[in-house]
Amino acid sequence: MSINESASTHSMPGLPIRTITAYTGSATGNDAVYTEAVRRLAVVLAQRGIGVVYGGGKVGLMGILADSALHVGGTVHGVMPQSLVEGEIAHAGLTTLDVVGDMHQRKNRMAELGDAFVALPGGAGTLEELFETWTWQHLGLHSKPVALYNVNGFWDPLLDLLDHMVEEGFLRENLRHSLIVESEPELLLEALSTWQPLEPKWAS
Ligand code: AMP
C-alpha cells in the first residue's frame, strides 16, 4: 500500500497527536548532547502518552530513543525490513515490531502509523526519510506536520541550504516554512499540534 492509498494520510488539525514517527541515526554521533536530547524527547513523549514509531533498530540514536521511551513506560512501534533485522539489530523489547518485506514497505508503514513526523539528528538514511515525507506533504499526498528536532543546531546547515533554495527560486517560501524547527521537546510538540496544512503545491 502506498501512502496516498492509506486510510491515515491526513491528521486532523485540532485533534491531539497520539503517535510520532521519528527518523534518526543508526549512529549516536560524536557528542553526548545528541543522546541526551533524544532521551529528553523520549521522556516527554512518554509522559504525554504519545507513541513512538521508528525504524525498529537497537543501534545508535534509534536504539536510545526506543530504550528511553520504554524505560519510562512509553509505547514504541518498530518497523524494519527483514534484510536489516541483523544489521540494525532489531530491538527485542518493543511494544510492537513489524518486520516488513523491503524499505518501501517500511517507509509506508511508518508514514501510515504516525500522526506527525520528526527528524532527529542522523545521517543519510534520516535525510532520505525526512525528504520523502516532507516533499509528499508539499504534493498533498498527506497532510501531517513534519519537523526537525534541531538539537545543538544540528540541522542549521540544512536550513541554510533550504534558504538558499528559496533565494535562488527553487523552493517556495511557504513550503520552506511548512517545516517546523524546534530544539526543545515541549515547543516541538506545541508546534506539531498547532500546525495547519498548506494548500498543495500544484493545487489550482
Ligand atoms: P542513518 O541516518 O543513515 O544512520 O539511517 C537511519 C535509518 O534510515 C536506518 O534505519 C536506515 O536503515 C534508514 N535508511 C537508510 N536508507 C534509507 C532509505 N533509502 N529509505 C528509508 N530508510 C533508509
Short mmCIF file of C-alpha atoms and ligand atoms in Angstrom, two decimals:
data_model
loop_
_atom_site.label_atom_id
_atom_site.label_comp_id
_atom_site.label_asym_id
_atom_site.label_seq_id
_atom_site.Cartn_x
_atom_site.Cartn_y
_atom_site.Cartn_z
CA MET A 1 0.00 0.00 0.00
CA SER A 2 1.37 3.42 -0.81
CA ILE A 3 0.98 6.38 1.49
CA ASN A 4 -1.70 8.02 -0.64
CA GLU A 5 -3.84 4.88 -0.54
CA SER A 6 -3.70 4.52 3.22
CA ALA A 7 -6.59 5.43 5.48
CA SER A 8 -4.50 7.72 7.64
CA THR A 9 -2.79 10.20 5.33
CA HIS A 10 -4.38 13.20 6.96
CA SER A 11 -4.00 14.28 10.52
CA MET A 12 -6.97 16.28 11.72
CA PRO A 13 -5.98 19.79 12.79
CA GLY A 14 -7.16 20.25 16.36
CA LEU A 15 -7.06 16.55 17.20
CA PRO A 16 -4.32 15.51 19.61
CA ILE A 17 -1.22 13.85 18.23
CA ARG A 18 -1.14 10.27 19.50
CA THR A 19 1.84 8.92 17.57
CA ILE A 20 5.00 10.45 16.21
CA THR A 21 7.14 8.81 13.55
CA ALA A 22 10.76 9.57 14.35
CA TYR A 23 13.61 9.39 11.86
CA THR A 24 17.06 9.31 13.38
CA GLY A 25 20.57 7.98 13.11
CA SER A 26 21.80 4.43 13.31
CA ALA A 27 24.85 6.04 14.93
CA THR A 28 24.90 8.09 18.14
CA GLY A 29 27.08 10.91 16.81
CA ASN A 30 30.25 12.15 18.47
CA ASP A 31 28.75 14.40 21.11
CA ALA A 32 26.74 13.22 24.12
CA VAL A 33 24.45 16.21 23.60
CA TYR A 34 22.59 14.21 20.93
CA THR A 35 21.97 11.21 23.17
CA GLU A 36 20.82 13.46 26.00
CA ALA A 37 18.42 15.40 23.77
CA VAL A 38 16.92 12.22 22.34
CA ARG A 39 16.39 10.89 25.87
CA ARG A 40 14.63 14.12 26.86
CA LEU A 41 12.35 13.95 23.86
CA ALA A 42 11.53 10.29 24.53
CA VAL A 43 10.58 11.05 28.13
CA VAL A 44 8.32 13.96 27.17
CA LEU A 45 6.58 11.84 24.54
CA ALA A 46 6.01 9.01 27.02
CA GLN A 47 4.75 11.40 29.69
CA ARG A 48 2.20 12.79 27.24
CA GLY A 49 1.09 9.34 26.14
CA ILE A 50 2.41 9.86 22.61
CA GLY A 51 3.59 6.62 21.00
CA VAL A 52 6.85 6.47 19.05
CA VAL A 53 7.04 4.87 15.61
CA TYR A 54 10.57 4.33 14.31
CA GLY A 55 12.80 2.06 12.27
CA GLY A 56 12.94 -0.72 14.87
CA GLY A 57 16.69 -0.86 15.42
CA LYS A 58 18.71 -1.18 18.61
CA VAL A 59 21.68 0.76 17.24
CA GLY A 60 22.57 4.45 17.51
CA LEU A 61 20.09 7.19 18.39
CA MET A 62 17.34 4.88 17.12
CA GLY A 63 18.06 2.49 19.97
CA ILE A 64 18.46 5.30 22.52
CA LEU A 65 15.07 6.70 21.54
CA ALA A 66 13.33 3.34 21.92
CA ASP A 67 15.08 2.39 25.17
CA SER A 68 14.43 5.78 26.74
CA ALA A 69 10.72 5.79 25.90
CA LEU A 70 10.24 2.18 27.02
CA HIS A 71 12.14 2.84 30.24
CA VAL A 72 9.54 5.39 31.35
CA GLY A 73 6.54 3.35 30.23
CA GLY A 74 6.12 4.69 26.70
CA THR A 75 4.81 2.81 23.68
CA VAL A 76 7.25 2.10 20.85
CA HIS A 77 6.37 0.59 17.48
CA GLY A 78 9.27 -0.50 15.26
CA VAL A 79 9.11 -1.18 11.52
CA MET A 80 12.06 -2.98 9.95
CA PRO A 81 12.68 -4.83 6.70
CA GLN A 82 13.83 -8.42 7.13
CA SER A 83 17.11 -7.53 5.39
CA LEU A 84 18.10 -5.20 8.27
CA VAL A 85 16.99 -7.31 11.22
CA GLU A 86 20.60 -8.39 11.84
CA GLY A 87 22.49 -5.30 10.64
CA GLU A 88 20.49 -2.72 12.60
CA ILE A 89 19.77 -5.31 15.31
CA ALA A 90 16.01 -5.46 15.69
CA HIS A 91 15.05 -4.27 19.16
CA ALA A 92 13.67 -7.26 21.07
CA GLY A 93 11.79 -5.29 23.73
CA LEU A 94 9.46 -3.09 21.67
CA THR A 95 5.73 -2.80 22.27
CA THR A 96 5.28 -3.87 18.64
CA LEU A 97 7.75 -4.78 15.89
CA ASP A 98 6.58 -5.12 12.29
CA VAL A 99 9.04 -6.99 10.08
CA VAL A 100 8.21 -5.97 6.51
CA GLY A 101 9.42 -7.03 3.07
CA ASP A 102 11.52 -4.05 1.98
CA MET A 103 12.48 -0.44 2.58
CA HIS A 104 9.50 0.93 0.67
CA GLN A 105 7.08 -1.02 2.84
CA ARG A 106 8.98 0.18 5.89
CA LYS A 107 8.59 3.83 4.97
CA ASN A 108 4.94 3.44 4.00
CA ARG A 109 4.13 1.69 7.25
CA MET A 110 5.98 4.30 9.30
CA ALA A 111 4.15 7.02 7.39
CA GLU A 112 0.74 5.45 7.95
CA LEU A 113 1.29 4.96 11.67
CA GLY A 114 2.46 8.48 12.56
CA ASP A 115 0.22 11.48 13.17
CA ALA A 116 3.31 13.65 12.72
CA PHE A 117 6.95 13.22 11.63
CA VAL A 118 10.11 14.38 13.35
CA ALA A 119 13.69 14.11 12.11
CA LEU A 120 16.16 13.87 14.96
CA PRO A 121 19.89 14.11 14.26
CA GLY A 122 21.03 11.40 11.88
CA GLY A 123 22.80 10.61 8.64
CA ALA A 124 21.93 9.97 5.01
CA GLY A 125 19.13 7.48 5.80
CA THR A 126 17.49 10.00 8.13
CA LEU A 127 17.69 12.68 5.43
CA GLU A 128 16.17 10.38 2.85
CA GLU A 129 13.21 9.58 5.08
CA LEU A 130 12.74 13.24 6.06
CA PHE A 131 12.74 14.50 2.48
CA GLU A 132 10.36 11.90 1.17
CA THR A 133 7.89 12.70 3.93
CA TRP A 134 8.25 16.46 3.63
CA THR A 135 8.03 16.58 -0.17
CA TRP A 136 4.97 14.31 -0.15
CA GLN A 137 3.36 16.83 2.18
CA HIS A 138 4.09 19.52 -0.46
CA LEU A 139 2.39 17.39 -3.10
CA GLY A 140 -0.68 16.89 -0.92
CA LEU A 141 -0.14 13.13 -0.58
CA HIS A 142 -0.58 13.56 3.14
CA SER A 143 -1.32 16.48 5.41
CA LYS A 144 0.60 15.73 8.56
CA PRO A 145 3.17 18.02 10.19
CA VAL A 146 6.89 17.46 9.60
CA ALA A 147 9.53 18.81 11.95
CA LEU A 148 13.23 18.98 12.66
CA TYR A 149 14.37 18.47 16.24
CA ASN A 150 17.24 20.91 15.97
CA VAL A 151 19.44 19.68 18.79
CA ASN A 152 22.64 21.66 19.17
CA GLY A 153 21.95 23.43 15.87
CA PHE A 154 22.48 20.10 14.12
CA TRP A 155 20.14 20.96 11.26
CA ASP A 156 21.35 24.57 10.75
CA PRO A 157 23.46 23.74 7.65
CA LEU A 158 20.43 22.11 6.08
CA LEU A 159 18.27 25.12 6.92
CA ASP A 160 20.86 27.36 5.25
CA LEU A 161 20.60 25.23 2.14
CA LEU A 162 16.79 25.44 2.18
CA ASP A 163 17.00 29.23 2.49
CA HIS A 164 19.43 29.25 -0.43
CA MET A 165 16.93 27.23 -2.47
CA VAL A 166 14.27 29.85 -1.70
CA GLU A 167 16.61 32.71 -2.65
CA GLU A 168 17.53 31.00 -5.90
CA GLY A 169 13.91 30.31 -6.79
CA PHE A 170 13.86 26.53 -6.39
CA LEU A 171 11.74 26.24 -3.25
CA ARG A 172 8.61 28.21 -2.46
CA GLU A 173 8.87 30.25 0.72
CA ASN A 174 5.59 28.95 2.17
CA LEU A 175 6.76 25.36 1.63
CA ARG A 176 10.11 26.14 3.26
CA HIS A 177 8.25 27.41 6.32
CA SER A 178 5.92 24.44 6.46
CA LEU A 179 8.89 22.63 8.03
CA ILE A 180 8.74 23.01 11.81
CA VAL A 181 12.09 23.62 13.50
CA GLU A 182 12.40 23.39 17.29
CA SER A 183 15.11 22.42 19.74
CA GLU A 184 13.02 21.86 22.88
CA PRO A 185 10.63 18.91 23.17
CA GLU A 186 7.73 20.92 24.62
CA LEU A 187 7.97 23.60 21.92
CA LEU A 188 8.25 20.92 19.28
CA LEU A 189 5.04 19.25 20.45
CA GLU A 190 3.25 22.58 20.67
CA ALA A 191 4.25 23.42 17.10
CA LEU A 192 3.20 19.99 15.81
CA SER A 193 -0.21 20.20 17.43
CA THR A 194 -1.00 23.69 16.12
CA TRP A 195 0.34 23.23 12.58
CA GLN A 196 -2.09 23.93 9.75
CA PRO A 197 -1.82 22.10 6.40
CA LEU A 198 -0.85 24.19 3.37
CA GLU A 199 -2.51 24.28 0.03
CA PRO A 200 -0.77 21.54 -2.02
CA LYS A 201 1.94 22.77 -4.40
CA TRP A 202 0.01 22.13 -7.62
CA ALA A 203 -3.49 22.94 -6.38
CA SER A 204 -5.27 25.35 -8.72
P1 AMP B 1 21.22 6.86 9.04
O1 AMP B 1 20.63 8.21 9.28
O2 AMP B 1 21.95 6.76 7.72
O3 AMP B 1 22.02 6.34 10.20
O4 AMP B 1 19.98 5.86 8.85
C1 AMP B 1 18.88 5.94 9.72
C2 AMP B 1 17.83 4.97 9.30
O5 AMP B 1 17.44 5.23 7.96
C3 AMP B 1 18.26 3.50 9.33
O6 AMP B 1 17.20 2.75 9.91
C4 AMP B 1 18.38 3.15 7.86
O7 AMP B 1 18.07 1.79 7.62
C5 AMP B 1 17.33 4.02 7.25
N1 AMP B 1 17.54 4.23 5.84
C6 AMP B 1 18.70 4.28 5.15
N2 AMP B 1 18.48 4.48 3.83
C7 AMP B 1 17.14 4.54 3.68
C8 AMP B 1 16.26 4.69 2.57
N3 AMP B 1 16.71 4.89 1.33
N4 AMP B 1 14.94 4.69 2.82
C9 AMP B 1 14.48 4.53 4.07
N5 AMP B 1 15.24 4.38 5.14
C10 AMP B 1 16.55 4.38 4.96
#
